[in-house]
Amino acid sequence: MALFICFLSLLLFSSATACDRCLYQSKAAYFSKANALSSGACGYGSLALGLSGGHLAAGVSSLYKDGAGCGACFQIRCNNSTLCSSKGTNVTITDINHNNQTGFVLSTRAFMAMANHGMGQHILKLGTVEVEYKRIPCEYKNQNLAVRVEESSQKPNYLAIKLLYQGGQTEIVAIDVAQVGSSNWNFMKRNHGAVWDTSRAPNGALQFRFVVTSGYDGKWIWAKNVLPADWKSGVVYDSGVQINDIAKEGCFHCDYSRW
């Protein structure tokens, strides 16, 4: 038990190393191909197009966070007041950006959405722009956290799941799975991005518990009856729980006045 508590404390600390609500400066470019970000490292596939209205982004490793940043929402605006609106646009992280020249690579739709009315093509011609960004809560009204069983899953032992509609300013840093009614929990590991798996899947209907962090705060969330005993690959199941926590952190140097 002591070892488990130490491991959990390490997860909470490592997931909360920066101020999530602060305003940051960076650069942003864009992908010319519409499907580039939907097929990104987070593993959302075509489901990514339903996030933020297709306003998608690849973030550098400090935002991707080895996959824990998948699904995080950001408000981003460019600094060119002639071309760009003061509101900017909201984006969802669906991929990792390996190019350290820019903090973000956006979908074309998101990149153009930063522009003032009628200026979309003008901002595209720039290719790369200076931006300000901050993390914001993801909002999925009337939508619970969903669990999609991946096609690679093979009964009876191997189970791979993808998490969808993770709200708030949160990161899921650990997942356990057990048969409904059992206290014999097995841990799952992050396979990549938003996909978690285990080769020790219990039989029967399944429950999950998630370690969810928000800023410097973290907690367990228990989804008591998620997968039926006859779960099927490719199906999205309702967890029955909503995640909507807002970051709680000791961040004393944020400048909110400029947004």
Backbone as numpy.savetxt, mean C-alpha at the origin, in Angstrom:
# Nx Ny Nz CAx CAy CAz Cx Cy Cz
7.47 -16.74 24.13 6.63 -15.53 24.13 7.50 -14.27 24.13
8.59 -14.28 24.93 9.47 -13.12 24.99 10.09 -12.85 23.62
10.48 -13.92 22.92 11.06 -13.78 21.59 10.04 -13.18 20.64
8.77 -13.61 20.72 7.72 -13.08 19.85 7.52 -11.59 20.10
7.49 -11.17 21.38 7.30 -9.77 21.72 8.45 -8.93 21.18
9.68 -9.44 21.29 10.84 -8.71 20.75 10.72 -8.57 19.24
10.29 -9.65 18.56 10.14 -9.62 17.10 9.07 -8.62 16.70
7.95 -8.60 17.44 6.88 -7.66 17.14 7.35 -6.23 17.35
8.09 -5.99 18.42 8.60 -4.65 18.69 9.54 -4.19 17.58
10.36 -5.11 17.07 11.26 -4.78 15.97 10.48 -4.41 14.72
9.40 -5.14 14.43 8.57 -4.84 13.27 7.96 -3.46 13.40
7.43 -3.14 14.57 6.79 -1.84 14.76 7.80 -0.72 14.64
8.99 -0.91 15.18 10.00 0.15 15.12 10.51 0.35 13.71
10.77 -0.75 12.99 11.34 -0.64 11.65 10.36 -0.08 10.66
9.06 -0.21 10.93 8.05 0.28 10.00 7.73 1.75 10.23
8.31 2.34 11.26 7.94 3.71 11.64 9.17 4.58 11.81
10.00 4.63 10.76 11.26 5.33 10.85 11.21 6.73 10.28
10.07 7.19 9.80 9.96 8.53 9.22 8.60 9.10 9.54
8.49 10.42 9.34 7.21 11.09 9.60 6.31 10.93 8.39
5.24 10.17 8.53 4.37 9.88 7.41 3.59 11.10 6.95
3.33 12.05 7.85 2.45 13.15 7.50 3.19 14.39 7.05
4.53 14.36 7.00 5.30 15.53 6.66 5.25 15.83 5.17
5.60 17.06 4.82 5.67 17.50 3.43 7.12 17.37 2.96
7.32 16.70 1.82 8.65 16.44 1.31 8.80 17.00 -0.10
10.06 17.22 -0.49 10.40 17.69 -1.82 11.03 16.55 -2.61
10.71 16.46 -3.91 11.31 15.43 -4.74 11.10 15.80 -6.21
11.25 14.81 -7.08 10.95 14.95 -8.50 10.05 13.80 -8.92
9.30 14.01 -9.98 8.42 12.96 -10.51 8.53 12.92 -12.03
8.53 11.71 -12.55 8.46 11.47 -13.99 7.20 10.65 -14.24
7.04 10.12 -15.46 5.84 9.32 -15.75 6.16 8.19 -16.70
5.34 7.13 -16.61 5.40 6.01 -17.55 4.48 6.31 -18.72
4.96 6.09 -19.92 4.13 6.33 -21.10 3.16 5.18 -21.35
3.49 3.97 -20.85 2.61 2.81 -21.05 1.63 2.70 -19.89
0.36 2.59 -20.24 -0.69 2.61 -19.22 -0.61 1.42 -18.26
-0.13 0.26 -18.74 -0.14 -0.94 -17.90 1.15 -1.14 -17.12
2.11 -0.22 -17.25 3.42 -0.43 -16.62 3.31 -0.53 -15.11
2.51 0.35 -14.51 2.42 0.37 -13.05 1.45 -0.66 -12.51
0.47 -1.07 -13.31 -0.47 -2.09 -12.83 0.19 -3.46 -12.77
1.26 -3.64 -13.53 1.98 -4.92 -13.49 3.24 -4.80 -12.64
3.21 -3.89 -11.66 4.39 -3.58 -10.88 4.69 -4.56 -9.76
5.70 -4.20 -8.96 6.26 -5.10 -7.94 5.29 -5.43 -6.82
4.25 -4.62 -6.64 3.28 -4.91 -5.57 2.40 -6.10 -5.90
2.29 -6.45 -7.17 1.54 -7.64 -7.55 0.05 -7.45 -7.69
-0.41 -6.20 -7.83 -1.84 -5.96 -7.92 -2.42 -6.39 -9.27
-1.61 -6.38 -10.31 -2.11 -6.73 -11.64 -3.19 -5.75 -12.08
-4.18 -6.26 -12.80 -5.25 -5.40 -13.32 -6.08 -4.77 -12.21
-6.03 -5.33 -11.00 -6.78 -4.75 -9.88 -6.26 -3.37 -9.50
-5.02 -3.06 -9.88 -4.44 -1.76 -9.56 -5.22 -0.63 -10.21
-5.81 -0.90 -11.37 -6.52 0.15 -12.10 -7.75 0.64 -11.34
-8.20 -0.14 -10.35 -9.33 0.28 -9.53 -8.92 1.08 -8.31
-7.62 1.33 -8.14 -7.11 2.10 -7.02 -6.87 3.54 -7.46
-7.39 4.49 -6.72 -7.20 5.92 -7.00 -7.58 6.30 -8.43
-8.55 5.61 -9.00 -8.99 5.94 -10.34 -7.90 5.78 -11.38
-6.97 4.85 -11.15 -5.88 4.66 -12.10 -4.73 5.64 -11.91
-4.78 6.45 -10.85 -3.68 7.37 -10.54 -2.66 6.59 -9.71
-1.71 5.99 -10.39 -0.78 5.04 -9.77 0.63 5.61 -9.75
1.47 5.03 -8.89 2.83 5.53 -8.76 3.79 4.41 -8.38
5.01 4.53 -8.90 6.13 3.75 -8.39 6.92 4.66 -7.47
7.24 4.18 -6.28 7.98 4.97 -5.31 9.36 4.40 -5.08
10.29 5.24 -4.68 11.64 4.78 -4.37 11.59 3.82 -3.18
12.71 3.17 -2.91 12.73 2.10 -1.90 12.28 2.58 -0.53
12.54 3.84 -0.18 12.14 4.36 1.13 10.63 4.49 1.24
9.92 4.55 0.11 8.46 4.59 0.09 7.87 3.20 -0.13
8.55 2.40 -0.93 8.10 1.02 -1.20 8.25 0.14 0.04
9.31 0.36 0.81 9.51 -0.29 2.12 9.46 -1.82 2.03
10.15 -2.37 1.04 10.19 -3.83 0.86 8.80 -4.43 0.71
7.87 -3.65 0.19 6.51 -4.12 -0.04 5.50 -3.62 0.97
5.97 -3.19 2.15 5.04 -2.69 3.17 4.36 -1.39 2.73
5.00 -0.67 1.80 4.43 0.57 1.30 3.43 0.38 0.18
3.23 -0.85 -0.26 2.26 -1.11 -1.33 0.86 -0.69 -0.88
0.17 0.05 -1.74 -1.17 0.50 -1.41 -1.21 1.81 -0.65
-0.05 2.36 -0.27 -0.02 3.65 0.43 -0.46 4.76 -0.51
-1.12 5.77 0.05 -1.66 6.88 -0.74 -0.88 8.16 -0.45
-0.63 8.92 -1.51 0.10 10.18 -1.40 -0.61 11.27 -2.18
-0.54 12.48 -1.65 -0.96 13.66 -2.40 0.30 14.30 -2.94
0.32 14.59 -4.22 1.53 15.07 -4.87 1.17 16.21 -5.82
1.98 17.26 -5.82 1.75 18.38 -6.73 3.09 18.90 -7.23
3.10 19.43 -8.43 4.34 19.96 -8.97 4.48 21.42 -8.60
5.71 21.91 -8.61 6.01 23.25 -8.10 5.88 24.35 -9.14
5.60 23.98 -10.38 5.45 24.97 -11.45 4.04 25.55 -11.39
3.89 26.71 -10.78 2.56 27.28 -10.56 1.88 27.70 -11.86
2.66 27.90 -12.92 2.08 28.27 -14.21 1.34 27.08 -14.83
1.94 25.91 -14.72 1.36 24.72 -15.34 0.51 23.90 -14.38
0.82 23.96 -13.09 0.26 22.98 -12.17 -0.72 23.59 -11.18
-1.68 22.78 -10.77 -2.68 23.22 -9.80 -2.13 23.11 -8.39
-2.72 23.87 -7.48 -2.28 23.82 -6.08 -2.74 22.56 -5.37
-3.79 21.91 -5.90 -4.30 20.69 -5.28 -3.48 19.47 -5.63
-2.89 19.46 -6.82 -2.17 18.28 -7.25 -3.12 17.11 -7.47
-2.65 15.90 -7.17 -3.48 14.71 -7.33 -3.11 13.67 -6.29
-3.97 12.72 -6.07 -3.70 11.61 -5.15 -3.30 10.37 -5.93
-2.29 9.66 -5.43 -1.80 8.46 -6.11 -1.67 7.32 -5.11
-1.64 6.10 -5.64 -1.44 4.89 -4.83 -0.17 4.19 -5.29
0.66 3.76 -4.33 1.90 3.05 -4.66 1.57 1.63 -5.11
2.00 1.28 -6.33 1.80 -0.06 -6.87 3.09 -0.69 -7.38
4.20 0.03 -7.27 5.45 -0.47 -7.85 6.62 0.21 -7.15
7.82 -0.34 -7.36 9.04 0.27 -6.84 9.73 1.02 -7.97
10.27 2.18 -7.65 11.01 3.01 -8.60 12.50 2.83 -8.33
13.20 2.20 -9.28 14.64 1.94 -9.10 15.50 3.11 -9.56
14.86 4.14 -10.13 15.60 5.30 -10.62 15.70 6.35 -9.52
16.88 6.51 -8.96 17.04 7.44 -7.84 17.07 8.91 -8.28
16.89 9.16 -9.58 16.82 10.54 -10.06 15.47 11.18 -9.72
14.46 10.36 -9.49 13.13 10.86 -9.13 12.57 10.04 -7.99
11.78 10.70 -7.13 11.14 9.98 -6.03 9.98 9.14 -6.50
9.28 9.60 -7.55 8.10 8.92 -8.07 8.19 8.79 -9.58
7.61 7.72 -10.08 7.24 7.63 -11.49 5.74 7.38 -11.51
5.00 8.28 -12.13 3.54 8.25 -12.10 2.97 7.66 -13.38
1.74 7.19 -13.29 1.00 6.87 -14.50 0.75 8.17 -15.25
0.60 8.08 -16.56 0.36 9.29 -17.36 -0.87 10.04 -16.86
-1.90 9.31 -16.49 -3.12 9.94 -16.00 -2.85 10.75 -14.74
-2.07 10.20 -13.82 -1.75 10.91 -12.58 -0.86 12.12 -12.85
0.11 11.95 -13.75 1.03 13.04 -14.07 0.28 14.23 -14.65
-0.63 13.96 -15.58 -1.42 15.02 -16.20 -2.39 15.65 -15.21
-2.83 14.87 -14.21 -3.80 15.38 -13.25 -3.20 16.45 -12.34
-1.87 16.56 -12.29 -1.25 17.63 -11.51 -1.38 18.99 -12.19
-1.69 18.98 -13.49 -1.68 20.21 -14.27 -2.95 21.03 -14.10
-2.84 22.32 -14.36 -4.02 23.17 -14.46 -4.85 22.75 -15.68
-6.11 23.17 -15.70 -7.00 22.80 -16.79 -6.39 23.22 -18.14
-6.33 22.25 -19.05 -5.82 22.52 -20.39 -4.31 22.45 -20.51
-3.61 22.17 -19.42 -2.15 22.17 -19.43 -1.56 20.77 -19.39
-2.40 19.74 -19.52 -1.91 18.37 -19.40 -0.81 18.02 -20.37
-1.00 18.37 -21.64 0.02 18.05 -22.64 1.31 18.84 -22.41
1.18 20.04 -21.87 2.36 20.86 -21.61 3.23 20.24 -20.51
2.58 19.72 -19.48 3.36 19.11 -18.40 4.00 17.80 -18.87
3.32 17.09 -19.76 3.91 15.86 -20.30 5.20 16.15 -21.05
5.25 17.28 -21.75 6.44 17.63 -22.53 7.66 17.86 -21.65
7.42 18.23 -20.38 8.54 18.44 -19.46 9.21 17.13 -19.08
8.43 16.07 -19.03 8.98 14.75 -18.71 9.22 14.53 -17.23
9.92 15.45 -16.60 10.22 15.37 -15.16 9.93 16.73 -14.54
9.31 16.73 -13.36 8.98 17.99 -12.68 9.36 17.91 -11.21
9.65 19.07 -10.63 9.86 19.18 -9.19 8.50 19.09 -8.50
8.44 18.33 -7.41 7.16 18.13 -6.73 7.30 18.26 -5.22
6.17 18.50 -4.57 6.00 18.34 -3.14 5.02 17.21 -2.92
5.23 16.42 -1.86 4.30 15.33 -1.61 4.18 15.07 -0.11
3.06 14.47 0.25 2.85 14.03 1.63 1.97 12.79 1.60
2.13 11.96 2.60 1.28 10.78 2.71 -0.08 11.18 3.27
-1.11 10.59 2.72 -2.49 10.86 3.15 -3.19 9.54 3.44
-4.29 9.56 4.19 -5.03 8.32 4.42 -5.68 7.82 3.11
-5.61 6.52 2.90 -6.37 5.91 1.80 -7.81 5.75 2.26
-8.75 6.11 1.40 -10.16 6.05 1.76 -10.90 5.10 0.84
-11.47 4.07 1.42 -12.31 3.11 0.69 -13.64 3.03 1.43
-14.51 3.96 1.13 -15.78 4.06 1.85 -16.62 2.80 1.67
-17.13 2.32 2.79 -17.98 1.12 2.81 -17.27 -0.11 2.23
-15.94 -0.12 2.33 -15.17 -1.23 1.77 -14.25 -1.79 2.85
-14.43 -3.07 3.18 -13.55 -3.72 4.14 -12.24 -4.13 3.47
-11.25 -4.39 4.30 -10.03 -5.02 3.81 -10.41 -6.34 3.13
-9.86 -6.57 1.94 -10.20 -7.78 1.19 -8.97 -8.67 1.04
-9.22 -9.96 0.97 -8.17 -10.97 0.81 -8.43 -11.73 -0.48
-7.50 -11.63 -1.41 -7.63 -12.37 -2.67 -6.72 -13.59 -2.63
-7.27 -14.76 -2.88 -6.47 -15.99 -2.93 -5.79 -16.05 -4.30
-4.48 -16.13 -4.30 -3.71 -16.11 -5.54 -3.78 -17.46 -6.27
-3.60 -17.39 -7.59 -3.68 -18.60 -8.41 -2.59 -19.60 -8.09
-1.49 -19.16 -7.48 -0.41 -20.08 -7.13 -0.76 -20.95 -5.93
-1.84 -20.64 -5.22 -2.23 -21.43 -4.05 -2.59 -22.86 -4.44
-2.17 -23.80 -3.61 -2.44 -25.22 -3.88 -2.83 -25.90 -2.57
-4.08 -26.34 -2.51 -4.51 -27.11 -1.34 -3.76 -28.43 -1.31
-3.51 -29.00 -0.11 -4.01 -28.52 1.18 -3.07 -27.58 1.93
-1.80 -27.44 1.47 -0.82 -26.79 2.33 -0.42 -25.37 1.93
-0.35 -25.09 0.62 0.21 -23.80 0.21 -0.90 -22.79 -0.05
-0.79 -21.64 0.62 -1.77 -20.57 0.47 -1.04 -19.26 0.24
-1.40 -18.56 -0.83 -0.87 -17.23 -1.11 -2.05 -16.27 -1.22
-1.95 -15.13 -0.56 -3.03 -14.16 -0.56 -2.50 -12.77 -0.91
-3.38 -11.96 -1.45 -3.07 -10.57 -1.76 -4.05 -9.69 -1.00
-3.56 -8.62 -0.38 -4.41 -7.72 0.40 -4.84 -6.53 -0.46
-6.13 -6.20 -0.37 -6.70 -5.11 -1.15 -7.50 -4.18 -0.23
-7.58 -2.93 -0.61 -8.41 -1.92 0.09 -7.95 -1.71 1.53
-6.65 -1.54 1.69 -6.06 -1.26 3.00 -6.14 0.24 3.23
-7.02 0.67 4.12 -7.29 2.09 4.30 -6.38 2.74 5.32
-6.61 4.05 5.52 -5.85 4.82 6.49 -4.42 5.08 6.05
-3.60 5.49 7.01 -2.16 5.66 6.80 -1.47 4.50 7.50
-1.58 3.33 6.93 -1.18 2.12 7.64 -0.25 1.24 6.80
0.43 0.36 7.51 1.23 -0.69 6.89 0.95 -1.99 7.64
0.77 -3.06 6.90 0.63 -4.39 7.50 2.00 -5.04 7.49
2.53 -5.33 8.67 3.91 -5.79 8.78 4.01 -7.25 9.20
2.90 -7.87 9.55 2.91 -9.30 9.90 1.50 -9.86 9.77
1.40 -11.14 9.41 0.11 -11.82 9.28 0.25 -13.22 9.85
-0.74 -13.64 10.65 -0.86 -15.02 11.11 -2.17 -15.60 10.57
-2.20 -16.91 10.40 -3.40 -17.59 9.93 -3.67 -18.80 10.82
-4.94 -19.09 11.06 -5.33 -20.24 11.86 -6.70 -20.72 11.39
-7.01 -21.97 11.69 -8.35 -22.46 11.43 -9.33 -21.72 12.34
-10.51 -21.43 11.82 -11.52 -20.75 12.63 -11.80 -21.56 13.89
-11.76 -20.90 15.04 -12.00 -21.56 16.32 -10.75 -22.10 16.97
-9.60 -22.06 16.26 -8.35 -22.59 16.80 -7.46 -21.46 17.28
-6.61 -21.74 18.25 -5.60 -20.78 18.71 -4.21 -21.19 18.25
-4.14 -22.13 17.31 -2.86 -22.61 16.77 -2.51 -21.78 15.53
-1.86 -20.65 15.74 -1.57 -19.71 14.66 -0.27 -20.06 13.95
-0.28 -19.93 12.62 0.93 -20.07 11.82 1.23 -18.72 11.17
2.49 -18.34 11.18 2.84 -17.04 10.57 2.94 -17.18 9.06
2.62 -16.10 8.36 2.81 -16.01 6.93 3.98 -15.08 6.66
4.60 -15.21 5.50 5.70 -14.32 5.14 5.32 -13.53 3.89
5.94 -12.37 3.77 5.69 -11.56 2.58 6.45 -12.17 1.40
5.72 -12.64 0.41 6.35 -13.20 -0.78 6.91 -12.09 -1.65
6.09 -11.11 -1.94 6.51 -9.89 -2.63 5.37 -8.89 -2.56
5.70 -7.62 -2.49 4.68 -6.58 -2.53 3.55 -6.81 -1.54
2.32 -6.86 -2.07 1.13 -7.05 -1.23 0.74 -8.51 -1.11
1.61 -9.43 -1.53 1.32 -10.87 -1.54 2.05 -11.56 -0.38
1.29 -12.32 0.41 1.81 -13.08 1.53 1.51 -14.56 1.31
2.37 -15.45 1.86 2.12 -16.87 1.66 2.59 -17.71 2.83
2.14 -18.96 2.83 2.57 -19.95 3.81 2.48 -21.32 3.19
3.39 -22.20 3.56 3.34 -23.59 3.12 2.76 -24.48 4.21
2.18 -23.85 5.24 1.58 -24.59 6.36 0.15 -24.10 6.59
-0.60 -24.00 5.53 -1.97 -23.52 5.65 -2.82 -24.54 6.41
-3.57 -24.11 7.41 -4.44 -25.03 8.15 -5.60 -25.50 7.27
-6.19 -26.59 7.65 -7.40 -27.07 6.98 -8.62 -26.30 7.48
-9.70 -26.39 6.71 -10.96 -25.79 7.14 -11.05 -24.30 6.85
-12.09 -23.67 7.41 -12.26 -22.23 7.27 -11.13 -21.52 8.02
-10.72 -20.34 7.50 -9.52 -19.70 8.03 -9.80 -18.30 8.56
-9.11 -17.97 9.64 -9.11 -16.64 10.23 -7.70 -16.06 10.12
-7.62 -14.73 10.18 -6.33 -14.07 10.08 -6.21 -13.02 11.18
-4.98 -12.75 11.58 -4.72 -11.59 12.42 -3.53 -10.83 11.80
-3.66 -9.51 11.81 -2.71 -8.64 11.14 -2.06 -7.70 12.15
-0.76 -7.50 12.03 -0.08 -6.44 12.77 -0.09 -5.21 11.87
-0.83 -4.18 12.31 -1.02 -2.97 11.52 -0.35 -1.81 12.23
0.52 -1.10 11.53 1.18 0.07 12.09 0.65 1.33 11.41
0.67 2.43 12.17 0.31 3.74 11.63 1.19 4.77 12.31
2.19 5.26 11.58 3.19 6.12 12.18 3.99 5.35 13.21
4.05 5.83 14.45 4.79 5.15 15.50 3.90 4.29 16.38
2.71 3.99 15.90 1.75 3.22 16.68 1.42 1.93 15.93
1.12 0.87 16.66 0.77 -0.39 16.01 -0.17 -1.21 16.86
-0.90 -2.14 16.21 -1.85 -2.97 16.94 -2.17 -4.22 16.13
-2.78 -5.18 16.82 -3.32 -6.38 16.16 -4.73 -6.09 15.68
-5.07 -6.59 14.51 -6.45 -6.60 14.03 -6.80 -8.04 13.68
-7.90 -8.51 14.22 -8.30 -9.91 14.09 -9.50 -10.03 13.16
-9.31 -10.73 12.07 -10.40 -11.02 11.13 -10.82 -12.47 11.37
-11.99 -12.66 11.99 -12.32 -13.94 12.62 -12.81 -15.03 11.67
-13.32 -14.67 10.52 -13.85 -15.69 9.61 -13.76 -15.16 8.19
-12.65 -15.45 7.50 -12.37 -14.83 6.20 -12.52 -15.81 5.04
-11.78 -16.90 5.09 -11.83 -17.86 3.99 -12.69 -19.05 4.37
-13.62 -19.46 3.51 -14.40 -20.67 3.78 -13.52 -21.91 3.61
-14.00 -23.02 4.09 -13.22 -24.26 3.98 -12.96 -24.64 2.53
-13.87 -24.26 1.63 -13.69 -24.58 0.22 -13.19 -23.38 -0.58
-12.26 -22.61 0.02 -11.73 -21.42 -0.67 -11.18 -21.77 -2.03
-11.26 -20.82 -2.93 -10.85 -21.05 -4.32 -9.88 -19.97 -4.78
-8.95 -20.36 -5.62 -7.98 -19.42 -6.18 -8.67 -18.42 -7.09
-8.17 -17.19 -7.08 -8.71 -16.15 -7.94 -9.92 -15.43 -7.38
-10.38 -15.83 -6.19 -11.57 -15.23 -5.59 -11.15 -14.22 -4.52
-11.88 -13.09 -4.46 -11.65 -12.06 -3.46 -12.65 -12.25 -2.32
-12.15 -12.34 -1.09 -13.00 -12.56 0.08 -12.97 -11.34 1.00
-14.10 -11.01 1.57 -14.25 -9.89 2.50 -13.72 -10.31 3.87
-12.81 -9.52 4.44 -12.24 -9.86 5.75 -13.20 -9.55 6.89
-14.17 -8.68 6.63 -15.08 -8.28 7.69 -14.55 -7.19 8.61
-13.34 -6.69 8.32 -12.76 -5.62 9.14 -12.33 -4.46 8.24
-12.41 -3.27 8.79 -11.92 -2.08 8.10 -10.66 -1.58 8.77
-9.73 -1.11 7.97 -8.51 -0.51 8.49 -8.51 0.95 8.07
-8.54 1.87 9.03 -8.61 3.28 8.70 -7.83 4.15 9.68
-6.82 3.58 10.33 -6.03 4.33 11.31 -5.25 5.46 10.64
-5.10 6.56 11.38 -4.32 7.70 10.93 -3.00 7.73 11.70
-1.93 8.14 11.03 -0.60 8.10 11.64 -0.54 8.87 12.94
0.03 8.23 13.97 0.30 8.87 15.25 1.81 8.86 15.44
2.40 10.03 15.51 3.85 10.06 15.54 4.37 11.33 16.20
5.56 11.26 16.72 6.21 12.44 17.29 7.01 13.15 16.23
6.35 13.88 15.38 6.99 14.53 14.24 6.91 16.04 14.45
8.03 16.67 14.75 7.98 18.06 15.19 8.45 19.05 14.13
8.82 18.57 12.95 9.40 19.47 11.96 8.59 19.48 10.67
7.33 19.08 10.72 6.49 19.10 9.53 6.03 20.53 9.26
5.99 20.89 7.98 5.49 22.20 7.56 4.19 21.98 6.82
3.06 22.16 7.52 1.74 21.96 6.91 1.21 23.24 6.27
1.84 24.38 6.59 1.28 25.67 6.19 1.33 25.88 4.68
2.20 25.17 4.00 2.38 25.39 2.57 1.41 24.58 1.72
0.64 23.69 2.34 -0.28 22.85 1.55 -1.70 23.40 1.64
